[in-house]
Amino acid sequence: AALPESWLRAARQLGDGLQITNVLRDIPGDLREGRCYLPLDQLRRYNLQPEDLRNPDQEPRVDPLFREWVRFGVEQFEQSRDYVLRIPPRLWRLRLAALWPWVLGLTTLRRLLGGGWLARKLKVPRSQVYRILLTTLGLVPFTPMLRRYMDAQVSWTKEKIR
């Protein structure tokens, strides 16, 4: 059966959130390989060149543009929340397959907001990944509780952007 357009839009938004998270997380490595996925016109708006992204000392200058992209990523995750929640709890494996990248994406964005992202590729610590996996395993069958958990993830990330 064809999925409603709202489901497809929310699925794309989840993909966009994950993609921008990877772009932001991978800035140092991509630059070493001669790639920059941040739009040149946006870099110029902040009087930046891709070369500036190679220097960790430039992080304060890059931060306003970086935060714009983090906000975009958070919006995409927030808009895709209901996509995850629409997956019936009885299809718990499928629900987790969408939920885990969703939570890890937001967690990665929060970690990036702590700084140091131009110096090295930041990752979510393994211990935190395990905690997320265990927490969500317990919540996945309970849509109202899972909704509250996901809303809290978005709120914590938005607070960190400010």
mmCIF file of N, CA and C in Angstrom, residues 3-19 76-87 98 101-102:
data_model
loop_
_atom_site.group_PDB
_atom_site.id
_atom_site.type_symbol
_atom_site.label_atom_id
_atom_site.label_comp_id
_atom_site.label_asym_id
_atom_site.label_seq_id
_atom_site.Cartn_x
_atom_site.Cartn_y
_atom_site.Cartn_z
ATOM 1 N N LEU A 3 2.126 4.780 1.077
ATOM 2 C CA LEU A 3 2.129 5.511 2.340
ATOM 3 C C LEU A 3 1.600 6.923 2.120
ATOM 4 N N PRO A 4 0.940 7.480 3.129
ATOM 5 C CA PRO A 4 0.485 8.867 3.010
ATOM 6 C C PRO A 4 1.670 9.814 2.808
ATOM 7 N N GLU A 5 1.432 10.905 2.134
ATOM 8 C CA GLU A 5 2.482 11.890 1.855
ATOM 9 C C GLU A 5 3.125 12.396 3.148
ATOM 10 N N SER A 6 2.353 12.533 4.204
ATOM 11 C CA SER A 6 2.912 13.029 5.469
ATOM 12 C C SER A 6 3.963 12.057 6.021
ATOM 13 N N TRP A 7 3.765 10.755 5.831
ATOM 14 C CA TRP A 7 4.753 9.763 6.263
ATOM 15 C C TRP A 7 6.021 9.893 5.437
ATOM 16 N N LEU A 8 5.848 10.030 4.137
ATOM 17 C CA LEU A 8 7.008 10.149 3.253
ATOM 18 C C LEU A 8 7.802 11.411 3.559
ATOM 19 N N ARG A 9 7.098 12.519 3.813
ATOM 20 C CA ARG A 9 7.764 13.778 4.144
ATOM 21 C C ARG A 9 8.554 13.618 5.457
ATOM 22 N N ALA A 10 7.916 12.984 6.461
ATOM 23 C CA ALA A 10 8.591 12.791 7.747
ATOM 24 C C ALA A 10 9.789 11.838 7.599
ATOM 25 N N ALA A 11 9.669 10.842 6.750
ATOM 26 C CA ALA A 11 10.797 9.925 6.504
ATOM 27 C C ALA A 11 11.952 10.685 5.857
ATOM 28 N N ARG A 12 11.643 11.563 4.910
ATOM 29 C CA ARG A 12 12.697 12.381 4.281
ATOM 30 C C ARG A 12 13.351 13.299 5.308
ATOM 31 N N GLN A 13 12.537 13.838 6.207
ATOM 32 C CA GLN A 13 13.086 14.726 7.229
ATOM 33 C C GLN A 13 14.027 13.976 8.173
ATOM 34 N N LEU A 14 13.686 12.743 8.491
ATOM 35 C CA LEU A 14 14.601 11.936 9.299
ATOM 36 C C LEU A 14 15.910 11.742 8.541
ATOM 37 N N GLY A 15 15.816 11.418 7.266
ATOM 38 C CA GLY A 15 17.019 11.260 6.448
ATOM 39 C C GLY A 15 17.827 12.545 6.368
ATOM 40 N N ASP A 16 17.142 13.683 6.222
ATOM 41 C CA ASP A 16 17.844 14.972 6.177
ATOM 42 C C ASP A 16 18.537 15.275 7.502
ATOM 43 N N GLY A 17 17.865 14.979 8.609
ATOM 44 C CA GLY A 17 18.473 15.199 9.919
ATOM 45 C C GLY A 17 19.732 14.359 10.093
ATOM 46 N N LEU A 18 19.642 13.105 9.681
ATOM 47 C CA LEU A 18 20.808 12.223 9.783
ATOM 48 C C LEU A 18 21.932 12.688 8.864
ATOM 49 N N GLN A 19 21.570 13.130 7.671
ATOM 50 C CA GLN A 19 22.586 13.568 6.714
ATOM 51 C C GLN A 19 23.321 14.813 7.206
ATOM 52 N N GLN A 76 14.603 18.966 11.636
ATOM 53 C CA GLN A 76 14.307 17.773 10.853
ATOM 54 C C GLN A 76 13.998 16.587 11.774
ATOM 55 N N PHE A 77 14.777 16.444 12.827
ATOM 56 C CA PHE A 77 14.505 15.362 13.778
ATOM 57 C C PHE A 77 13.149 15.580 14.464
ATOM 58 N N GLU A 78 12.891 16.814 14.859
ATOM 59 C CA GLU A 78 11.624 17.102 15.531
ATOM 60 C C GLU A 78 10.436 16.795 14.615
ATOM 61 N N GLN A 79 10.540 17.201 13.354
ATOM 62 C CA GLN A 79 9.457 16.970 12.402
ATOM 63 C C GLN A 79 9.289 15.488 12.058
ATOM 64 N N SER A 80 10.341 14.702 12.243
ATOM 65 C CA SER A 80 10.267 13.280 11.902
ATOM 66 C C SER A 80 9.891 12.406 13.098
ATOM 67 N N ARG A 81 9.722 13.021 14.253
ATOM 68 C CA ARG A 81 9.382 12.254 15.458
ATOM 69 C C ARG A 81 8.140 11.389 15.252
ATOM 70 N N ASP A 82 7.100 11.967 14.690
ATOM 71 C CA ASP A 82 5.861 11.211 14.523
ATOM 72 C C ASP A 82 6.004 10.067 13.522
ATOM 73 N N TYR A 83 6.955 10.178 12.626
ATOM 74 C CA TYR A 83 7.226 9.061 11.717
ATOM 75 C C TYR A 83 7.615 7.825 12.527
ATOM 76 N N VAL A 84 8.510 8.014 13.477
ATOM 77 C CA VAL A 84 8.949 6.900 14.323
ATOM 78 C C VAL A 84 7.771 6.396 15.155
ATOM 79 N N LEU A 85 7.001 7.327 15.701
ATOM 80 C CA LEU A 85 5.907 6.940 16.591
ATOM 81 C C LEU A 85 4.736 6.292 15.848
ATOM 82 N N ARG A 86 4.616 6.540 14.555
ATOM 83 C CA ARG A 86 3.546 5.916 13.770
ATOM 84 C C ARG A 86 3.806 4.437 13.493
ATOM 85 N N ILE A 87 5.037 4.017 13.629
ATOM 86 C CA ILE A 87 5.339 2.599 13.438
ATOM 87 C C ILE A 87 4.715 1.854 14.613
ATOM 88 N N ALA A 98 14.281 2.773 13.325
ATOM 89 C CA ALA A 98 14.108 4.208 13.050
ATOM 90 C C ALA A 98 14.480 5.041 14.275
ATOM 91 N N PRO A 101 18.700 5.549 15.204
ATOM 92 C CA PRO A 101 19.402 6.621 14.489
ATOM 93 C C PRO A 101 18.863 8.000 14.865
ATOM 94 N N TRP A 102 17.560 8.078 15.110
ATOM 95 C CA TRP A 102 16.940 9.353 15.502
ATOM 96 C C TRP A 102 17.574 9.867 16.794
#
